[in-house]
PDB file of C-alpha atoms and ligand atoms in Angstrom:
ATOM      1  CA  MET A   1     -10.728  43.727  76.306  1.00 47.00           C
ATOM      2  CA  PRO A   2      -9.506  42.622  72.862  1.00 53.00           C
ATOM      3  CA  SER A   3      -7.153  39.635  72.982  1.00 53.00           C
ATOM      4  CA  PRO A   4      -3.486  40.515  72.336  1.00 61.00           C
ATOM      5  CA  ARG A   5      -2.654  40.271  68.677  1.00 89.00           C
ATOM      6  CA  ARG A   6      -0.249  37.470  67.797  1.00 95.00           C
ATOM      7  CA  LEU A   7       1.131  36.195  64.499  1.00 97.00           C
ATOM      8  CA  ARG A   8       2.151  32.531  64.350  1.00 97.00           C
ATOM      9  CA  ILE A   9       4.744  31.755  61.681  1.00 98.00           C
ATOM     10  CA  ALA A  10       5.980  28.287  60.687  1.00 97.00           C
ATOM     11  CA  HIS A  11       9.443  28.181  59.116  1.00 97.00           C
ATOM     12  CA  LEU A  12       9.321  25.029  56.991  1.00 96.00           C
ATOM     13  CA  TYR A  13      12.566  23.058  56.748  1.00 96.00           C
ATOM     14  CA  ALA A  14      14.404  25.877  58.504  1.00 94.00           C
ATOM     15  CA  ASP A  15      17.661  23.914  58.697  1.00 92.00           C
ATOM     16  CA  GLU A  16      17.503  22.106  55.372  1.00 92.00           C
ATOM     17  CA  MET A  17      16.344  24.951  53.130  1.00 93.00           C
ATOM     18  CA  ASN A  18      17.699  28.419  53.817  1.00 87.00           C
ATOM     19  CA  ILE A  19      20.077  30.035  51.343  1.00 86.00           C
ATOM     20  CA  TYR A  20      20.979  33.519  50.092  1.00 86.00           C
ATOM     21  CA  GLY A  21      19.710  35.070  53.295  1.00 86.00           C
ATOM     22  CA  ASP A  22      16.133  33.806  52.987  1.00 91.00           C
ATOM     23  CA  ARG A  23      15.849  34.003  56.786  1.00 92.00           C
ATOM     24  CA  GLY A  24      15.867  37.794  56.376  1.00 95.00           C
ATOM     25  CA  ASN A  25      12.278  37.482  55.205  1.00 97.00           C
ATOM     26  CA  LEU A  26      11.318  36.249  58.658  1.00 97.00           C
ATOM     27  CA  LEU A  27      13.192  39.098  60.347  1.00 97.00           C
ATOM     28  CA  THR A  28      11.284  41.594  58.222  1.00 98.00           C
ATOM     29  CA  LEU A  29       7.918  40.002  58.965  1.00 98.00           C
ATOM     30  CA  ARG A  30       8.727  39.892  62.666  1.00 98.00           C
ATOM     31  CA  LYS A  31       9.896  43.495  62.928  1.00 98.00           C
ATOM     32  CA  ARG A  32       7.083  44.973  60.853  1.00 98.00           C
ATOM     33  CA  ALA A  33       4.543  43.102  62.988  1.00 98.00           C
ATOM     34  CA  GLU A  34       6.227  44.014  66.291  1.00 97.00           C
ATOM     35  CA  TRP A  35       6.482  47.694  65.303  1.00 97.00           C
ATOM     36  CA  ARG A  36       2.685  47.581  65.137  1.00 97.00           C
ATOM     37  CA  GLY A  37       2.338  45.974  68.557  1.00 96.00           C
ATOM     38  CA  ILE A  38       1.712  42.473  67.223  1.00 97.00           C
ATOM     39  CA  ALA A  39       3.579  39.638  68.967  1.00 97.00           C
ATOM     40  CA  VAL A  40       5.254  37.073  66.709  1.00 98.00           C
ATOM     41  CA  ASP A  41       6.114  33.405  67.287  1.00 97.00           C
ATOM     42  CA  VAL A  42       8.349  31.692  64.742  1.00 97.00           C
ATOM     43  CA  THR A  43       8.482  27.890  64.940  1.00 96.00           C
ATOM     44  CA  ALA A  44      11.126  25.983  62.984  1.00 95.00           C
ATOM     45  CA  ILE A  45       9.636  22.880  61.402  1.00 95.00           C
ATOM     46  CA  GLY A  46      12.023  20.086  60.419  1.00 95.00           C
ATOM     47  CA  ARG A  47      11.806  16.642  58.910  1.00 94.00           C
ATOM     48  CA  ASP A  48      10.287  13.568  60.549  1.00 85.00           C
ATOM     49  CA  SER A  49       7.449  15.333  62.319  1.00 87.00           C
ATOM     50  CA  ALA A  50       3.861  15.942  61.322  1.00 85.00           C
ATOM     51  CA  PRO A  51       2.998  19.125  63.240  1.00 86.00           C
ATOM     52  CA  GLU A  52      -0.423  20.737  63.239  1.00 90.00           C
ATOM     53  CA  LEU A  53       0.377  23.267  60.571  1.00 93.00           C
ATOM     54  CA  ASP A  54      -3.157  24.609  60.458  1.00 91.00           C
ATOM     55  CA  ALA A  55      -2.430  26.331  63.784  1.00 93.00           C
ATOM     56  CA  PHE A  56      -0.204  28.815  61.887  1.00 97.00           C
ATOM     57  CA  ASP A  57      -1.128  32.092  60.178  1.00 97.00           C
ATOM     58  CA  LEU A  58       1.837  32.152  57.805  1.00 98.00           C
ATOM     59  CA  LEU A  59       4.109  29.433  56.433  1.00 98.00           C
ATOM     60  CA  PHE A  60       7.530  30.422  55.108  1.00 97.00           C
ATOM     61  CA  TRP A  61       9.657  28.063  53.013  1.00 97.00           C
ATOM     62  CA  GLY A  62      13.085  29.141  51.741  1.00 96.00           C
ATOM     63  CA  GLY A  63      15.232  28.044  48.838  1.00 94.00           C
ATOM     64  CA  GLY A  64      17.652  25.167  48.589  1.00 92.00           C
ATOM     65  CA  GLN A  65      20.065  23.376  46.351  1.00 92.00           C
ATOM     66  CA  ASP A  66      18.928  20.214  44.567  1.00 93.00           C
ATOM     67  CA  ARG A  67      20.650  18.235  47.342  1.00 92.00           C
ATOM     68  CA  ASP A  68      18.527  19.983  49.989  1.00 93.00           C
ATOM     69  CA  GLN A  69      15.350  19.412  48.002  1.00 94.00           C
ATOM     70  CA  GLN A  70      16.228  15.716  47.716  1.00 93.00           C
ATOM     71  CA  LEU A  71      16.487  15.617  51.517  1.00 91.00           C
ATOM     72  CA  VAL A  72      12.977  16.958  52.138  1.00 95.00           C
ATOM     73  CA  PHE A  73      10.689  15.851  49.320  1.00 93.00           C
ATOM     74  CA  ALA A  74       9.853  12.444  50.815  1.00 90.00           C
ATOM     75  CA  ASP A  75       9.072  13.979  54.206  1.00 94.00           C
ATOM     76  CA  LEU A  76       6.959  16.617  52.509  1.00 94.00           C
ATOM     77  CA  THR A  77       4.389  14.301  51.013  1.00 90.00           C
ATOM     78  CA  VAL A  78       4.288  11.952  54.024  1.00 92.00           C
ATOM     79  CA  ASN A  79       4.392  14.405  56.937  1.00 94.00           C
ATOM     80  CA  LYS A  80       3.509  17.904  55.778  1.00 95.00           C
ATOM     81  CA  ALA A  81       1.121  17.799  52.810  1.00 94.00           C
ATOM     82  CA  GLU A  82      -2.059  17.384  54.841  1.00 94.00           C
ATOM     83  CA  GLY A  83      -1.113  20.094  57.339  1.00 95.00           C
ATOM     84  CA  ILE A  84      -0.147  22.608  54.662  1.00 96.00           C
ATOM     85  CA  ARG A  85      -3.385  21.964  52.778  1.00 95.00           C
ATOM     86  CA  ALA A  86      -5.404  22.436  55.979  1.00 95.00           C
ATOM     87  CA  ALA A  87      -3.583  25.688  56.758  1.00 96.00           C
ATOM     88  CA  VAL A  88      -4.183  27.055  53.253  1.00 96.00           C
ATOM     89  CA  ALA A  89      -7.848  26.027  53.372  1.00 96.00           C
ATOM     90  CA  ARG A  90      -8.160  28.036  56.606  1.00 95.00           C
ATOM     91  CA  GLY A  91      -6.673  31.085  54.868  1.00 95.00           C
ATOM     92  CA  ALA A  92      -3.061  30.913  56.051  1.00 97.00           C
ATOM     93  CA  VAL A  93      -0.521  32.735  53.904  1.00 98.00           C
ATOM     94  CA  VAL A  94       2.296  30.755  52.250  1.00 98.00           C
ATOM     95  CA  LEU A  95       5.501  32.383  50.999  1.00 98.00           C
ATOM     96  CA  ALA A  96       7.833  29.938  49.231  1.00 97.00           C
ATOM     97  CA  VAL A  97      11.111  31.004  47.634  1.00 97.00           C
ATOM     98  CA  CYS A  98      12.946  29.228  44.799  1.00 97.00           C
ATOM     99  CA  GLY A  99      13.556  25.636  45.973  1.00 96.00           C
ATOM    100  CA  GLY A 100      10.473  25.821  48.215  1.00 96.00           C
ATOM    101  CA  TYR A 101       8.437  27.362  45.408  1.00 97.00           C
ATOM    102  CA  GLN A 102       9.478  24.552  43.065  1.00 97.00           C
ATOM    103  CA  LEU A 103       8.264  21.918  45.558  1.00 96.00           C
ATOM    104  CA  LEU A 104       4.822  23.551  45.958  1.00 97.00           C
ATOM    105  CA  GLY A 105       4.019  22.317  42.467  1.00 97.00           C
ATOM    106  CA  ASN A 106       3.383  18.911  40.918  1.00 97.00           C
ATOM    107  CA  TYR A 107       7.009  17.960  40.435  1.00 97.00           C
ATOM    108  CA  TYR A 108      10.579  19.210  40.187  1.00 96.00           C
ATOM    109  CA  VAL A 109      13.167  17.565  37.939  1.00 97.00           C
ATOM    110  CA  THR A 110      16.676  18.161  39.314  1.00 95.00           C
ATOM    111  CA  ALA A 111      19.616  19.208  37.141  1.00 94.00           C
ATOM    112  CA  ASP A 112      20.749  15.562  37.012  1.00 94.00           C
ATOM    113  CA  GLY A 113      17.339  14.299  35.959  1.00 95.00           C
ATOM    114  CA  GLN A 114      15.756  13.018  39.175  1.00 95.00           C
ATOM    115  CA  LYS A 115      12.022  13.687  39.289  1.00 96.00           C
ATOM    116  CA  LEU A 116      10.926  14.755  42.776  1.00 94.00           C
ATOM    117  CA  PRO A 117       7.178  14.771  43.413  1.00 95.00           C
ATOM    118  CA  GLY A 118       6.072  18.083  44.929  1.00 95.00           C
ATOM    119  CA  LEU A 119       3.207  19.002  47.166  1.00 95.00           C
ATOM    120  CA  GLY A 120       0.771  19.442  44.279  1.00 95.00           C
ATOM    121  CA  LEU A 121      -0.678  22.462  46.056  1.00 95.00           C
ATOM    122  CA  LEU A 122      -0.367  24.441  42.830  1.00 97.00           C
ATOM    123  CA  ASP A 123      -0.651  23.325  39.218  1.00 98.00           C
ATOM    124  CA  THR A 124       2.970  24.078  38.330  1.00 98.00           C
ATOM    125  CA  TYR A 125       5.959  21.987  37.326  1.00 98.00           C
ATOM    126  CA  THR A 126       9.682  22.654  37.074  1.00 98.00           C
ATOM    127  CA  VAL A 127      12.247  21.138  34.724  1.00 98.00           C
ATOM    128  CA  PRO A 128      15.987  21.805  34.447  1.00 97.00           C
ATOM    129  CA  GLY A 129      17.133  24.510  32.065  1.00 96.00           C
ATOM    130  CA  PRO A 130      20.350  24.538  30.048  1.00 94.00           C
ATOM    131  CA  ARG A 131      22.069  27.090  32.349  1.00 93.00           C
ATOM    132  CA  ARG A 132      21.783  28.721  35.745  1.00 96.00           C
ATOM    133  CA  ASN A 133      19.972  32.022  35.844  1.00 97.00           C
ATOM    134  CA  ILE A 134      21.877  34.273  38.199  1.00 97.00           C
ATOM    135  CA  GLY A 135      21.375  37.975  38.746  1.00 96.00           C
ATOM    136  CA  ASN A 136      19.178  40.812  39.890  1.00 96.00           C
ATOM    137  CA  VAL A 137      15.513  40.793  38.982  1.00 98.00           C
ATOM    138  CA  LEU A 138      12.914  43.528  38.668  1.00 98.00           C
ATOM    139  CA  ILE A 139       9.263  42.617  38.227  1.00 98.00           C
ATOM    140  CA  ASP A 140       5.966  44.442  37.933  1.00 98.00           C
ATOM    141  CA  ALA A 141       3.595  43.030  40.542  1.00 98.00           C
ATOM    142  CA  GLY A 142       1.044  45.823  40.187  1.00 98.00           C
ATOM    143  CA  ARG A 143      -1.825  43.374  39.948  1.00 95.00           C
ATOM    144  CA  LEU A 144      -1.420  42.800  43.706  1.00 98.00           C
ATOM    145  CA  GLY A 145      -2.383  46.430  44.287  1.00 97.00           C
ATOM    146  CA  ILE A 146       0.896  47.262  46.031  1.00 98.00           C
ATOM    147  CA  THR A 147       2.738  50.586  45.990  1.00 97.00           C
ATOM    148  CA  PRO A 148       5.303  50.761  44.524  1.00 98.00           C
ATOM    149  CA  PRO A 149       4.157  48.095  42.031  1.00 98.00           C
ATOM    150  CA  THR A 150       7.684  46.787  41.435  1.00 98.00           C
ATOM    151  CA  LEU A 151       9.523  44.069  43.370  1.00 98.00           C
ATOM    152  CA  VAL A 152      13.307  43.681  43.395  1.00 98.00           C
ATOM    153  CA  GLY A 153      15.311  40.546  44.167  1.00 97.00           C
ATOM    154  CA  PHE A 154      18.117  38.206  43.235  1.00 97.00           C
ATOM    155  CA  GLU A 155      17.663  34.904  41.418  1.00 97.00           C
ATOM    156  CA  ASN A 156      19.938  31.870  41.211  1.00 96.00           C
ATOM    157  CA  HIS A 157      18.276  28.772  39.767  1.00 97.00           C
ATOM    158  CA  SER A 158      18.516  26.372  36.893  1.00 96.00           C
ATOM    159  CA  GLY A 159      14.949  25.118  37.194  1.00 97.00           C
ATOM    160  CA  LYS A 160      12.368  26.501  34.766  1.00 98.00           C
ATOM    161  CA  THR A 161       8.860  26.690  36.206  1.00 98.00           C
ATOM    162  CA  TYR A 162       5.660  26.663  34.178  1.00 98.00           C
ATOM    163  CA  LEU A 163       2.251  27.696  35.514  1.00 98.00           C
ATOM    164  CA  GLY A 164      -0.851  25.688  34.614  1.00 98.00           C
ATOM    165  CA  PRO A 165      -3.815  27.396  32.968  1.00 97.00           C
ATOM    166  CA  GLY A 166      -5.720  29.621  35.329  1.00 94.00           C
ATOM    167  CA  LEU A 167      -2.745  30.433  37.555  1.00 98.00           C
ATOM    168  CA  GLN A 168      -1.560  34.024  37.768  1.00 98.00           C
ATOM    169  CA  PRO A 169       2.108  34.943  38.254  1.00 98.00           C
ATOM    170  CA  LEU A 170       3.342  37.083  41.116  1.00 98.00           C
ATOM    171  CA  GLY A 171       4.450  39.558  38.491  1.00 98.00           C
ATOM    172  CA  ARG A 172       5.764  40.269  35.007  1.00 98.00           C
ATOM    173  CA  VAL A 173       9.513  40.293  34.430  1.00 98.00           C
ATOM    174  CA  ILE A 174      11.037  43.683  33.624  1.00 98.00           C
ATOM    175  CA  ARG A 175      14.651  42.499  34.042  1.00 98.00           C
ATOM    176  CA  GLY A 176      15.901  38.985  34.746  1.00 98.00           C
ATOM    177  CA  THR A 177      14.639  35.494  33.976  1.00 98.00           C
ATOM    178  CA  GLY A 178      11.804  34.752  36.391  1.00 98.00           C
ATOM    179  CA  ASN A 179       9.877  31.500  36.056  1.00 98.00           C
ATOM    180  CA  ASN A 180      11.350  30.236  32.808  1.00 98.00           C
ATOM    181  CA  GLY A 181      12.768  33.078  30.687  1.00 97.00           C
ATOM    182  CA  GLU A 182      10.147  32.433  28.020  1.00 97.00           C
ATOM    183  CA  ASP A 183       6.707  33.669  28.978  1.00 98.00           C
ATOM    184  CA  GLY A 184       7.652  36.797  30.966  1.00 98.00           C
ATOM    185  CA  THR A 185       6.154  35.496  34.211  1.00 98.00           C
ATOM    186  CA  GLU A 186       7.755  35.511  37.662  1.00 98.00           C
ATOM    187  CA  GLY A 187       6.449  33.492  40.585  1.00 98.00           C
ATOM    188  CA  VAL A 188       2.863  32.716  41.367  1.00 98.00           C
ATOM    189  CA  ALA A 189       0.127  34.336  43.425  1.00 98.00           C
ATOM    190  CA  ALA A 190      -2.821  32.020  43.993  1.00 98.00           C
ATOM    191  CA  GLY A 191      -5.131  33.239  46.740  1.00 97.00           C
ATOM    192  CA  ASN A 192      -2.864  33.471  49.771  1.00 98.00           C
ATOM    193  CA  VAL A 193      -0.188  31.180  48.302  1.00 98.00           C
ATOM    194  CA  PHE A 194       2.846  33.033  46.956  1.00 98.00           C
ATOM    195  CA  GLY A 195       5.821  31.455  45.209  1.00 98.00           C
ATOM    196  CA  THR A 196       8.802  33.313  43.769  1.00 98.00           C
ATOM    197  CA  TYR A 197      12.381  32.962  42.578  1.00 98.00           C
ATOM    198  CA  LEU A 198      13.334  36.192  44.334  1.00 97.00           C
ATOM    199  CA  HIS A 199      15.887  35.880  47.079  1.00 94.00           C
ATOM    200  CA  GLY A 200      17.601  38.967  48.274  1.00 87.00           C
ATOM    201  CA  SER A 201      16.204  38.544  50.866  1.00 91.00           C
ATOM    202  CA  LEU A 202      12.932  39.408  49.207  1.00 97.00           C
ATOM    203  CA  LEU A 203      11.031  41.245  51.929  1.00 98.00           C
ATOM    204  CA  PRO A 204      13.535  43.749  53.420  1.00 98.00           C
ATOM    205  CA  LYS A 205      13.668  45.730  50.163  1.00 97.00           C
ATOM    206  CA  ASN A 206      10.013  45.114  49.294  1.00 98.00           C
ATOM    207  CA  PRO A 207       8.214  46.289  52.439  1.00 98.00           C
ATOM    208  CA  GLN A 208       4.950  46.751  50.537  1.00 98.00           C
ATOM    209  CA  LEU A 209       4.876  42.996  49.849  1.00 98.00           C
ATOM    210  CA  ALA A 210       5.781  42.217  53.472  1.00 98.00           C
ATOM    211  CA  ASP A 211       2.814  44.310  54.602  1.00 98.00           C
ATOM    212  CA  LEU A 212       0.459  42.637  52.126  1.00 98.00           C
ATOM    213  CA  LEU A 213       1.465  39.220  53.508  1.00 98.00           C
ATOM    214  CA  LEU A 214       1.061  40.405  57.102  1.00 98.00           C
ATOM    215  CA  ALA A 215      -2.349  41.954  56.432  1.00 97.00           C
ATOM    216  CA  ARG A 216      -3.572  38.766  54.759  1.00 97.00           C
ATOM    217  CA  ALA A 217      -2.143  36.531  57.510  1.00 97.00           C
ATOM    218  CA  LEU A 218      -3.702  38.624  60.285  1.00 96.00           C
ATOM    219  CA  GLY A 219      -6.917  39.300  58.393  1.00 95.00           C
ATOM    220  CA  GLU A 220      -6.814  42.990  59.184  1.00 93.00           C
ATOM    221  CA  THR A 221      -5.815  46.361  57.765  1.00 94.00           C
ATOM    222  CA  LEU A 222      -2.448  47.408  59.137  1.00 95.00           C
ATOM    223  CA  ALA A 223      -1.417  50.786  60.465  1.00 95.00           C
ATOM    224  CA  PRO A 224       1.093  52.374  58.071  1.00 95.00           C
ATOM    225  CA  LEU A 225       4.797  52.417  58.976  1.00 97.00           C
ATOM    226  CA  ASP A 226       7.519  54.818  57.925  1.00 97.00           C
ATOM    227  CA  SER A 227       9.319  52.786  55.230  1.00 98.00           C
ATOM    228  CA  THR A 228      11.579  55.547  53.909  1.00 98.00           C
ATOM    229  CA  VAL A 229      14.778  53.549  54.364  1.00 98.00           C
ATOM    230  CA  GLU A 230      13.371  50.300  52.931  1.00 98.00           C
ATOM    231  CA  LEU A 231      11.867  52.064  49.922  1.00 98.00           C
ATOM    232  CA  ALA A 232      15.119  53.932  49.279  1.00 98.00           C
ATOM    233  CA  ALA A 233      16.883  50.540  49.127  1.00 97.00           C
ATOM    234  CA  HIS A 234      14.165  49.300  46.778  1.00 98.00           C
ATOM    235  CA  ALA A 235      14.546  52.312  44.486  1.00 98.00           C
ATOM    236  CA  MET A 236      18.335  52.025  44.471  1.00 97.00           C
ATOM    237  CA  VAL A 237      18.258  48.380  43.375  1.00 96.00           C
ATOM    238  CA  ALA A 238      15.528  49.060  40.783  1.00 97.00           C
ATOM    239  CA  ALA A 239      17.586  51.900  39.289  1.00 97.00           C
ATOM    240  CA  ARG A 240      20.726  49.738  39.213  1.00 95.00           C
ATOM    241  CA  VAL A 241      18.920  46.868  37.484  1.00 95.00           C
ATOM    242  CA  LEU A 242      17.522  49.228  34.849  1.00 96.00           C
ATOM    243  CA  ARG A 243      20.890  50.881  34.150  1.00 92.00           C
TER     244      ARG A 243
HETATM  245  N1  LIG B   1      17.856  23.817  43.162  1.00 52.38           N
HETATM  246  C1  LIG B   1      16.955  24.701  42.494  1.00 52.38           C
HETATM  247  C2  LIG B   1      17.454  25.200  41.156  1.00 52.38           C
HETATM  248  O1  LIG B   1      18.647  25.259  40.942  1.00 52.38           O
HETATM  249  C3  LIG B   1      16.604  25.873  43.421  1.00 52.38           C
HETATM  250  C4  LIG B   1      17.773  26.757  43.737  1.00 52.38           C
HETATM  251  C5  LIG B   1      17.467  27.803  44.790  1.00 52.38           C
HETATM  252  O2  LIG B   1      16.630  27.623  45.676  1.00 52.38           O
HETATM  253  N2  LIG B   1      18.191  28.897  44.729  1.00 52.38           N
HETATM  254  O3  LIG B   1      16.655  25.502  40.293  1.00 52.38           O
END
């Protein structure tokens, strides 16, 4: 008999970094897995522990204010770096939003000039911009092979992120700022590691991305779900942003 299917999710810094409803991403992943008969465990991972992160299929890391990022960066390099690297090497999926995305890279300079070393998992860096970028975002992420090819979300950040050579963005900005407001890129998609500025939450209105993450994390093709309601929400936001 095949073993029961189970998805193990780690919620990194669940208490310290979770703003603009980022937790909704976990609800979406859980429900879309459970609707397909896949059991889901979500484990909140905090500071001051060095858990075996390579036991997880998917790592989720939400956004945070500079203050929150200052709270976790030291713990990150001491207690989590090795585990996250091991998980990624084993093929685990990472989804990091805004503040989490910024700390996946080489460093993040806060709005008041403090340079926080990041995980160095990706060749990116983030520096403060002259203003906060706040508003709805529409991007074209067609290179991921998703349908529809657009992603909708909400950004609120002052950091400007730059991708090193050889890194591909999650998508191209149609409306909004994205990584830095200069090169038209939004987020990053490097193997199974995804970073983005899109809150919203991101996944409830982008079910096609949720399913891509689930399929990669489980290593299998998923049965389709009726996503009429989710895609109607997606289309409504996309139309509003384009107005
Ligand atoms: N503190 C970071 C910035 O302002 C990230 C903010 C966020 O996660 N929304 O750029």
